PDB file of C-alpha atoms in Angstrom:
ATOM      1  CA  ASP A   9     -18.633 -10.637  -0.664  1.00  0.00           C
ATOM      2  CA  THR A  10     -18.683  -9.811  -4.369  1.00  0.00           C
ATOM      3  CA  GLY A  11     -15.487  -7.757  -4.537  1.00  0.00           C
ATOM      4  CA  VAL A  12     -12.181  -8.597  -6.195  1.00  0.00           C
ATOM      5  CA  SER A  13     -10.405 -11.467  -4.464  1.00  0.00           C
ATOM      6  CA  GLN A  14      -6.750 -12.472  -4.614  1.00  0.00           C
ATOM      7  CA  ASP A  15      -4.922 -15.576  -3.520  1.00  0.00           C
ATOM      8  CA  PRO A  16      -2.654 -16.035  -1.692  1.00  0.00           C
ATOM      9  CA  ARG A  17      -2.591 -12.950   0.490  1.00  0.00           C
ATOM     10  CA  HIS A  18       1.018 -13.513   1.421  1.00  0.00           C
ATOM     11  CA  LYS A  19       3.822 -15.439  -0.272  1.00  0.00           C
ATOM     12  CA  ILE A  20       7.377 -15.927   0.918  1.00  0.00           C
ATOM     13  CA  THR A  21       9.766 -17.554  -1.519  1.00  0.00           C
ATOM     14  CA  LYS A  22      13.460 -18.024  -2.095  1.00  0.00           C
ATOM     15  CA  ARG A  23      15.287 -16.259  -4.890  1.00  0.00           C
ATOM     16  CA  GLY A  24      15.135 -18.246  -8.101  1.00  0.00           C
ATOM     17  CA  GLN A  25      11.809 -19.941  -7.375  1.00  0.00           C
ATOM     18  CA  ASN A  26       8.671 -19.475  -9.478  1.00  0.00           C
ATOM     19  CA  VAL A  27       5.473 -18.076  -7.965  1.00  0.00           C
ATOM     20  CA  THR A  28       1.920 -17.764  -9.250  1.00  0.00           C
ATOM     21  CA  PHE A  29      -0.828 -15.485  -8.009  1.00  0.00           C
ATOM     22  CA  ARG A  30      -4.535 -15.666  -8.749  1.00  0.00           C
ATOM     23  CA  CYS A  31      -7.126 -12.923  -9.101  1.00  0.00           C
ATOM     24  CA  ASP A  32     -10.906 -13.330  -9.276  1.00  0.00           C
ATOM     25  CA  PRO A  33     -12.539 -10.125 -10.529  1.00  0.00           C
ATOM     26  CA  ILE A  34     -16.013  -8.832  -9.762  1.00  0.00           C
ATOM     27  CA  SER A  35     -18.237 -11.266 -11.645  1.00  0.00           C
ATOM     28  CA  GLU A  36     -19.666  -9.033 -14.384  1.00  0.00           C
ATOM     29  CA  HIS A  37     -16.454  -7.067 -14.993  1.00  0.00           C
ATOM     30  CA  ASN A  38     -14.821  -7.576 -18.391  1.00  0.00           C
ATOM     31  CA  ARG A  39     -11.560  -5.715 -17.744  1.00  0.00           C
ATOM     32  CA  LEU A  40      -8.825  -6.899 -15.415  1.00  0.00           C
ATOM     33  CA  TYR A  41      -5.608  -5.140 -14.444  1.00  0.00           C
ATOM     34  CA  TRP A  42      -2.432  -6.051 -12.567  1.00  0.00           C
ATOM     35  CA  TYR A  43      -0.403  -3.468 -10.667  1.00  0.00           C
ATOM     36  CA  ARG A  44       2.665  -3.643  -8.441  1.00  0.00           C
ATOM     37  CA  GLN A  45       3.146  -1.480  -5.363  1.00  0.00           C
ATOM     38  CA  THR A  46       6.294  -0.994  -3.316  1.00  0.00           C
ATOM     39  CA  LEU A  47       6.475   0.618   0.092  1.00  0.00           C
ATOM     40  CA  GLY A  48       5.729   4.324   0.080  1.00  0.00           C
ATOM     41  CA  GLN A  49       4.766   4.408  -3.592  1.00  0.00           C
ATOM     42  CA  GLY A  50       1.530   4.334  -5.517  1.00  0.00           C
ATOM     43  CA  PRO A  51       0.619   1.272  -7.586  1.00  0.00           C
ATOM     44  CA  GLU A  52       2.406   0.877 -10.951  1.00  0.00           C
ATOM     45  CA  PHE A  53       0.619  -0.644 -13.920  1.00  0.00           C
ATOM     46  CA  LEU A  54       1.808  -4.040 -15.172  1.00  0.00           C
ATOM     47  CA  THR A  55      -0.771  -5.360 -17.627  1.00  0.00           C
ATOM     48  CA  TYR A  56      -4.429  -5.247 -18.649  1.00  0.00           C
ATOM     49  CA  PHE A  57      -6.969  -7.682 -20.123  1.00  0.00           C
ATOM     50  CA  GLN A  58     -10.189  -7.030 -21.966  1.00  0.00           C
ATOM     51  CA  ASN A  59     -12.032 -10.332 -21.553  1.00  0.00           C
ATOM     52  CA  GLU A  60      -9.372 -12.958 -22.372  1.00  0.00           C
ATOM     53  CA  ALA A  61      -7.197 -10.703 -24.545  1.00  0.00           C
ATOM     54  CA  GLN A  62      -4.084  -9.153 -23.037  1.00  0.00           C
ATOM     55  CA  LEU A  63      -4.129  -5.683 -24.591  1.00  0.00           C
ATOM     56  CA  GLU A  64      -1.417  -3.724 -22.814  1.00  0.00           C
ATOM     57  CA  LYS A  65       1.826  -4.544 -21.064  1.00  0.00           C
ATOM     58  CA  SER A  66       4.119  -2.208 -19.179  1.00  0.00           C
ATOM     59  CA  ARG A  67       7.862  -2.096 -19.755  1.00  0.00           C
ATOM     60  CA  LEU A  68       8.012  -3.139 -16.081  1.00  0.00           C
ATOM     61  CA  LEU A  69       6.741  -6.549 -17.152  1.00  0.00           C
ATOM     62  CA  SER A  70       9.998  -8.320 -17.954  1.00  0.00           C
ATOM     63  CA  ASP A  71      10.280 -11.690 -19.705  1.00  0.00           C
ATOM     64  CA  ARG A  72      10.124 -13.373 -16.295  1.00  0.00           C
ATOM     65  CA  PHE A  73       6.543 -12.186 -15.830  1.00  0.00           C
ATOM     66  CA  SER A  74       3.569 -13.731 -17.583  1.00  0.00           C
ATOM     67  CA  ALA A  75      -0.133 -13.191 -17.110  1.00  0.00           C
ATOM     68  CA  GLU A  76      -3.124 -15.081 -18.417  1.00  0.00           C
ATOM     69  CA  ARG A  77      -6.870 -14.760 -18.275  1.00  0.00           C
ATOM     70  CA  PRO A  78      -8.319 -17.959 -19.724  1.00  0.00           C
ATOM     71  CA  LYS A  79     -11.993 -17.724 -20.668  1.00  0.00           C
ATOM     72  CA  GLY A  80     -12.069 -14.101 -19.579  1.00  0.00           C
ATOM     73  CA  SER A  81     -12.747 -14.907 -15.939  1.00  0.00           C
ATOM     74  CA  PHE A  82     -10.008 -15.264 -13.313  1.00  0.00           C
ATOM     75  CA  SER A  83      -6.413 -14.284 -14.050  1.00  0.00           C
ATOM     76  CA  THR A  84      -3.013 -15.578 -12.994  1.00  0.00           C
ATOM     77  CA  LEU A  85       0.272 -13.717 -12.752  1.00  0.00           C
ATOM     78  CA  GLU A  86       3.400 -15.864 -12.769  1.00  0.00           C
ATOM     79  CA  ILE A  87       6.895 -14.685 -11.906  1.00  0.00           C
ATOM     80  CA  GLN A  88       9.706 -17.025 -12.919  1.00  0.00           C
ATOM     81  CA  ARG A  89      13.157 -17.062 -11.327  1.00  0.00           C
ATOM     82  CA  THR A  90      12.171 -14.549  -8.677  1.00  0.00           C
ATOM     83  CA  GLU A  91      14.629 -11.854  -7.621  1.00  0.00           C
ATOM     84  CA  GLN A  92      14.740  -9.836  -4.412  1.00  0.00           C
ATOM     85  CA  GLY A  93      13.646  -6.780  -6.392  1.00  0.00           C
ATOM     86  CA  ASP A  94      10.360  -8.535  -7.113  1.00  0.00           C
ATOM     87  CA  SER A  95       9.347  -8.155  -3.463  1.00  0.00           C
ATOM     88  CA  ALA A  96       6.234  -5.983  -3.503  1.00  0.00           C
ATOM     89  CA  MET A  97       2.463  -5.981  -3.161  1.00  0.00           C
ATOM     90  CA  TYR A  98       0.810  -7.284  -6.321  1.00  0.00           C
ATOM     91  CA  LEU A  99      -2.630  -5.771  -6.821  1.00  0.00           C
ATOM     92  CA  CYS A 100      -5.398  -6.852  -9.121  1.00  0.00           C
ATOM     93  CA  ALA A 101      -8.249  -4.581 -10.192  1.00  0.00           C
ATOM     94  CA  SER A 102     -11.313  -5.016 -12.371  1.00  0.00           C
ATOM     95  CA  SER A 103     -13.744  -2.729 -14.158  1.00  0.00           C
ATOM     96  CA  LEU A 104     -16.806  -2.882 -16.375  1.00  0.00           C
ATOM     97  CA  ASN A 105     -16.636  -1.377 -19.833  1.00  0.00           C
ATOM     98  CA  ARG A 106     -19.942  -1.038 -21.631  1.00  0.00           C
ATOM     99  CA  ARG A 107     -19.706  -1.557 -25.383  1.00  0.00           C
ATOM    100  CA  GLY A 108     -20.083   1.591 -27.457  1.00  0.00           C
ATOM    101  CA  ARG A 109     -19.440   4.006 -24.620  1.00  0.00           C
ATOM    102  CA  THR A 110     -16.391   6.179 -24.206  1.00  0.00           C
ATOM    103  CA  SER A 111     -15.479   4.943 -20.831  1.00  0.00           C
ATOM    104  CA  THR A 112     -13.478   6.103 -17.904  1.00  0.00           C
ATOM    105  CA  ASP A 113     -14.549   2.972 -16.081  1.00  0.00           C
ATOM    106  CA  THR A 114     -13.704   2.846 -12.413  1.00  0.00           C
ATOM    107  CA  GLN A 115     -11.167   0.234 -11.333  1.00  0.00           C
ATOM    108  CA  TYR A 116     -11.928  -1.671  -8.127  1.00  0.00           C
ATOM    109  CA  PHE A 117      -8.965  -3.230  -6.376  1.00  0.00           C
ATOM    110  CA  GLY A 118      -8.516  -6.485  -4.529  1.00  0.00           C
ATOM    111  CA  PRO A 119      -6.678  -6.892  -1.212  1.00  0.00           C
ATOM    112  CA  GLY A 120      -3.355  -7.691  -2.904  1.00  0.00           C
ATOM    113  CA  THR A 121      -0.749 -10.426  -2.598  1.00  0.00           C
ATOM    114  CA  ARG A 122       2.317  -9.503  -0.585  1.00  0.00           C
ATOM    115  CA  LEU A 123       5.411 -11.193  -2.085  1.00  0.00           C
ATOM    116  CA  THR A 124       8.641 -11.465  -0.132  1.00  0.00           C
ATOM    117  CA  VAL A 125      11.677 -12.886  -1.942  1.00  0.00           C
ATOM    118  CA  LEU A 126      14.459 -13.997   0.391  1.00  0.00           C
TER     119      LEU A 126
ATOM    120  CA  GLU B  22       5.759  11.502 -19.351  1.00  0.00           C
ATOM    121  CA  ASP B  23       2.590  11.902 -17.298  1.00  0.00           C
ATOM    122  CA  GLN B  24       3.255  13.048 -13.775  1.00  0.00           C
ATOM    123  CA  VAL B  25       1.088  12.957 -10.680  1.00  0.00           C
ATOM    124  CA  THR B  26       2.377  14.689  -7.565  1.00  0.00           C
ATOM    125  CA  GLN B  27       0.684  14.551  -4.198  1.00  0.00           C
ATOM    126  CA  SER B  28       1.340  16.853  -1.267  1.00  0.00           C
ATOM    127  CA  PRO B  29       1.992  16.786   1.547  1.00  0.00           C
ATOM    128  CA  GLU B  30       3.616  13.352   1.809  1.00  0.00           C
ATOM    129  CA  ALA B  31       2.343  13.047   5.378  1.00  0.00           C
ATOM    130  CA  LEU B  32      -0.172  15.005   7.420  1.00  0.00           C
ATOM    131  CA  ARG B  33      -1.028  14.784  11.097  1.00  0.00           C
ATOM    132  CA  LEU B  34      -4.274  16.373  12.251  1.00  0.00           C
ATOM    133  CA  GLN B  35      -6.116  16.594  15.510  1.00  0.00           C
ATOM    134  CA  GLU B  36      -9.610  15.163  15.488  1.00  0.00           C
ATOM    135  CA  GLY B  37     -11.933  17.841  14.139  1.00  0.00           C
ATOM    136  CA  GLU B  38      -9.144  19.831  12.447  1.00  0.00           C
ATOM    137  CA  SER B  39     -10.131  20.256   8.795  1.00  0.00           C
ATOM    138  CA  SER B  40      -7.529  20.285   6.015  1.00  0.00           C
ATOM    139  CA  SER B  41      -6.915  19.587   2.321  1.00  0.00           C
ATOM    140  CA  LEU B  42      -4.738  17.202   0.359  1.00  0.00           C
ATOM    141  CA  ASN B  43      -3.396  18.209  -3.046  1.00  0.00           C
ATOM    142  CA  CYS B  44      -2.920  16.247  -6.255  1.00  0.00           C
ATOM    143  CA  SER B  45      -1.310  18.036  -9.203  1.00  0.00           C
ATOM    144  CA  TYR B  46      -0.940  16.466 -12.644  1.00  0.00           C
ATOM    145  CA  THR B  47       0.686  17.240 -15.974  1.00  0.00           C
ATOM    146  CA  VAL B  48      -1.584  15.091 -18.169  1.00  0.00           C
ATOM    147  CA  SER B  49      -3.185  16.917 -21.078  1.00  0.00           C
ATOM    148  CA  GLY B  50      -6.637  15.820 -22.118  1.00  0.00           C
ATOM    149  CA  LEU B  51      -7.388  14.093 -18.849  1.00  0.00           C
ATOM    150  CA  ARG B  52     -10.108  11.445 -19.104  1.00  0.00           C
ATOM    151  CA  GLY B  53     -10.607  11.047 -15.386  1.00  0.00           C
ATOM    152  CA  LEU B  54      -9.057  11.687 -11.984  1.00  0.00           C
ATOM    153  CA  PHE B  55      -9.587   9.136  -9.236  1.00  0.00           C
ATOM    154  CA  TRP B  56      -9.188   9.261  -5.464  1.00  0.00           C
ATOM    155  CA  TYR B  57      -8.607   6.092  -3.463  1.00  0.00           C
ATOM    156  CA  ARG B  58      -8.106   5.384   0.215  1.00  0.00           C
ATOM    157  CA  GLN B  59      -5.616   2.697   1.243  1.00  0.00           C
ATOM    158  CA  ASP B  60      -5.282   1.179   4.704  1.00  0.00           C
ATOM    159  CA  PRO B  61      -2.006  -0.561   5.665  1.00  0.00           C
ATOM    160  CA  GLY B  62      -1.661  -3.992   4.069  1.00  0.00           C
ATOM    161  CA  LYS B  63      -4.843  -3.615   2.003  1.00  0.00           C
ATOM    162  CA  GLY B  64      -5.762  -2.739  -1.546  1.00  0.00           C
ATOM    163  CA  PRO B  65      -6.906   0.767  -2.546  1.00  0.00           C
ATOM    164  CA  GLU B  66     -10.570   1.499  -1.873  1.00  0.00           C
ATOM    165  CA  PHE B  67     -12.348   3.666  -4.461  1.00  0.00           C
ATOM    166  CA  LEU B  68     -13.640   7.043  -3.263  1.00  0.00           C
ATOM    167  CA  PHE B  69     -14.345   9.400  -6.186  1.00  0.00           C
ATOM    168  CA  THR B  70     -14.027   9.938  -9.921  1.00  0.00           C
ATOM    169  CA  LEU B  71     -13.856  13.476 -11.347  1.00  0.00           C
ATOM    170  CA  TYR B  72     -14.067  14.109 -15.083  1.00  0.00           C
ATOM    171  CA  SER B  73     -13.967  17.840 -15.750  1.00  0.00           C
ATOM    172  CA  ALA B  74     -12.714  21.074 -14.218  1.00  0.00           C
ATOM    173  CA  GLY B  75     -15.174  22.546 -11.752  1.00  0.00           C
ATOM    174  CA  GLU B  76     -16.633  19.186 -10.793  1.00  0.00           C
ATOM    175  CA  GLU B  77     -17.080  18.386  -7.093  1.00  0.00           C
ATOM    176  CA  LYS B  78     -18.094  15.194  -5.278  1.00  0.00           C
ATOM    177  CA  GLU B  79     -18.792  14.547  -1.615  1.00  0.00           C
ATOM    178  CA  LYS B  80     -18.937  11.525   0.644  1.00  0.00           C
ATOM    179  CA  GLU B  81     -19.383  11.913   4.382  1.00  0.00           C
ATOM    180  CA  ARG B  82     -16.479  14.094   5.595  1.00  0.00           C
ATOM    181  CA  LEU B  83     -14.666  14.054   2.233  1.00  0.00           C
ATOM    182  CA  LYS B  84     -15.085  16.421  -0.693  1.00  0.00           C
ATOM    183  CA  ALA B  85     -13.082  16.208  -3.911  1.00  0.00           C
ATOM    184  CA  THR B  86     -12.682  19.078  -6.359  1.00  0.00           C
ATOM    185  CA  LEU B  87     -10.963  19.347  -9.735  1.00  0.00           C
ATOM    186  CA  THR B  88      -9.319  22.183 -11.676  1.00  0.00           C
ATOM    187  CA  LYS B  89      -7.401  22.015 -14.955  1.00  0.00           C
ATOM    188  CA  LYS B  90      -4.125  21.251 -13.211  1.00  0.00           C
ATOM    189  CA  GLU B  91      -4.925  19.861  -9.789  1.00  0.00           C
ATOM    190  CA  SER B  92      -7.421  18.215  -7.495  1.00  0.00           C
ATOM    191  CA  PHE B  93      -8.048  18.726  -3.817  1.00  0.00           C
ATOM    192  CA  LEU B  94      -9.424  16.297  -1.275  1.00  0.00           C
ATOM    193  CA  HIS B  95     -10.959  18.315   1.543  1.00  0.00           C
ATOM    194  CA  ILE B  96     -11.456  16.576   4.880  1.00  0.00           C
ATOM    195  CA  THR B  97     -13.925  18.258   7.198  1.00  0.00           C
ATOM    196  CA  ALA B  98     -13.823  17.555  10.941  1.00  0.00           C
ATOM    197  CA  PRO B  99     -11.812  14.335  10.502  1.00  0.00           C
ATOM    198  CA  LYS B 100     -12.043  11.394  12.884  1.00  0.00           C
ATOM    199  CA  PRO B 101      -9.310   8.880  13.806  1.00  0.00           C
ATOM    200  CA  GLU B 102     -10.936   6.333  11.478  1.00  0.00           C
ATOM    201  CA  ASP B 103     -10.103   8.624   8.547  1.00  0.00           C
ATOM    202  CA  SER B 104      -6.419   7.808   9.097  1.00  0.00           C
ATOM    203  CA  ALA B 105      -5.107   6.145   5.924  1.00  0.00           C
ATOM    204  CA  THR B 106      -3.053   6.845   2.820  1.00  0.00           C
ATOM    205  CA  TYR B 107      -4.998   8.755   0.190  1.00  0.00           C
ATOM    206  CA  LEU B 108      -3.980   8.054  -3.394  1.00  0.00           C
ATOM    207  CA  CYS B 109      -4.719  10.122  -6.462  1.00  0.00           C
ATOM    208  CA  ALA B 110      -4.613   8.617  -9.964  1.00  0.00           C
ATOM    209  CA  VAL B 111      -5.209   9.903 -13.486  1.00  0.00           C
ATOM    210  CA  LEU B 112      -6.391   8.218 -16.660  1.00  0.00           C
ATOM    211  CA  PRO B 113      -4.505   9.764 -19.584  1.00  0.00           C
ATOM    212  CA  PRO B 114      -5.942  10.396 -23.052  1.00  0.00           C
ATOM    213  CA  GLY B 115      -5.849   7.867 -25.861  1.00  0.00           C
ATOM    214  CA  SER B 116      -6.418   4.147 -25.657  1.00  0.00           C
ATOM    215  CA  ALA B 117      -4.377   3.602 -22.509  1.00  0.00           C
ATOM    216  CA  ARG B 118      -6.368   2.074 -19.681  1.00  0.00           C
ATOM    217  CA  GLN B 119      -3.757   2.106 -16.975  1.00  0.00           C
ATOM    218  CA  LEU B 120      -4.027   4.507 -14.083  1.00  0.00           C
ATOM    219  CA  THR B 121      -1.004   6.643 -13.222  1.00  0.00           C
ATOM    220  CA  PHE B 122      -0.817   7.043  -9.457  1.00  0.00           C
ATOM    221  CA  GLY B 123       0.816   9.574  -7.194  1.00  0.00           C
ATOM    222  CA  SER B 124       2.796   8.413  -4.159  1.00  0.00           C
ATOM    223  CA  GLY B 125      -0.019   9.251  -1.784  1.00  0.00           C
ATOM    224  CA  THR B 126      -0.556  11.349   1.325  1.00  0.00           C
ATOM    225  CA  GLN B 127      -0.371   9.479   4.615  1.00  0.00           C
ATOM    226  CA  LEU B 128      -2.992  11.009   6.898  1.00  0.00           C
ATOM    227  CA  THR B 129      -2.974  10.492  10.654  1.00  0.00           C
ATOM    228  CA  VAL B 130      -5.848  11.850  12.718  1.00  0.00           C
ATOM    229  CA  LEU B 131      -5.105  11.987  16.421  1.00  0.00           C
ATOM    230  CA  PRO B 132      -7.914  11.634  18.999  1.00  0.00           C
TER     231      PRO B 132
END
């Protein structure tokens, strides 16, 4: 399977603990995105990488959230001092942007990581 | 602020009963409108991208159309396996790369 993969699929943690999620994009894709989705809502954008550079961050991404994409391959999303309001599905997506083209590149999503904060 | 509104919130159809889902948006200078299908507990699955008013795309029983202010997802003779939440998203103008999603339409097709 060459789609976007995420790990773990489910995470249960206690309030105040730190958690880290991993995303492996489609191999040739140079853009990677993180979204958060709560029940009954569409995904909300968190942050976006072009290769290893983090180019955009949403105001939803508080100081407790940090994302990295070392070497422009996989990405990690860390949440420090988790709160019950952080409970959600965290989705990763990737896309391919071809240099020199005005792009509306299609984002392909992974299966998500379901976080429950007790 | 860019807005994407989907209607209805939920739709129940009998197998074979065709219908349409609506996605209206307030974005000016739209760079793309995307339809995704999402099954419970899974990530969104890409269906279509539409770029300009008048454009249409088809895949099996689904057909997506786009006007200047809204998009429709037409479902012809649906089957129970078409049951899912259908999400619409827009890519606004400028350098922003993030999709703005609607809340989705939850479709149930009864056998």
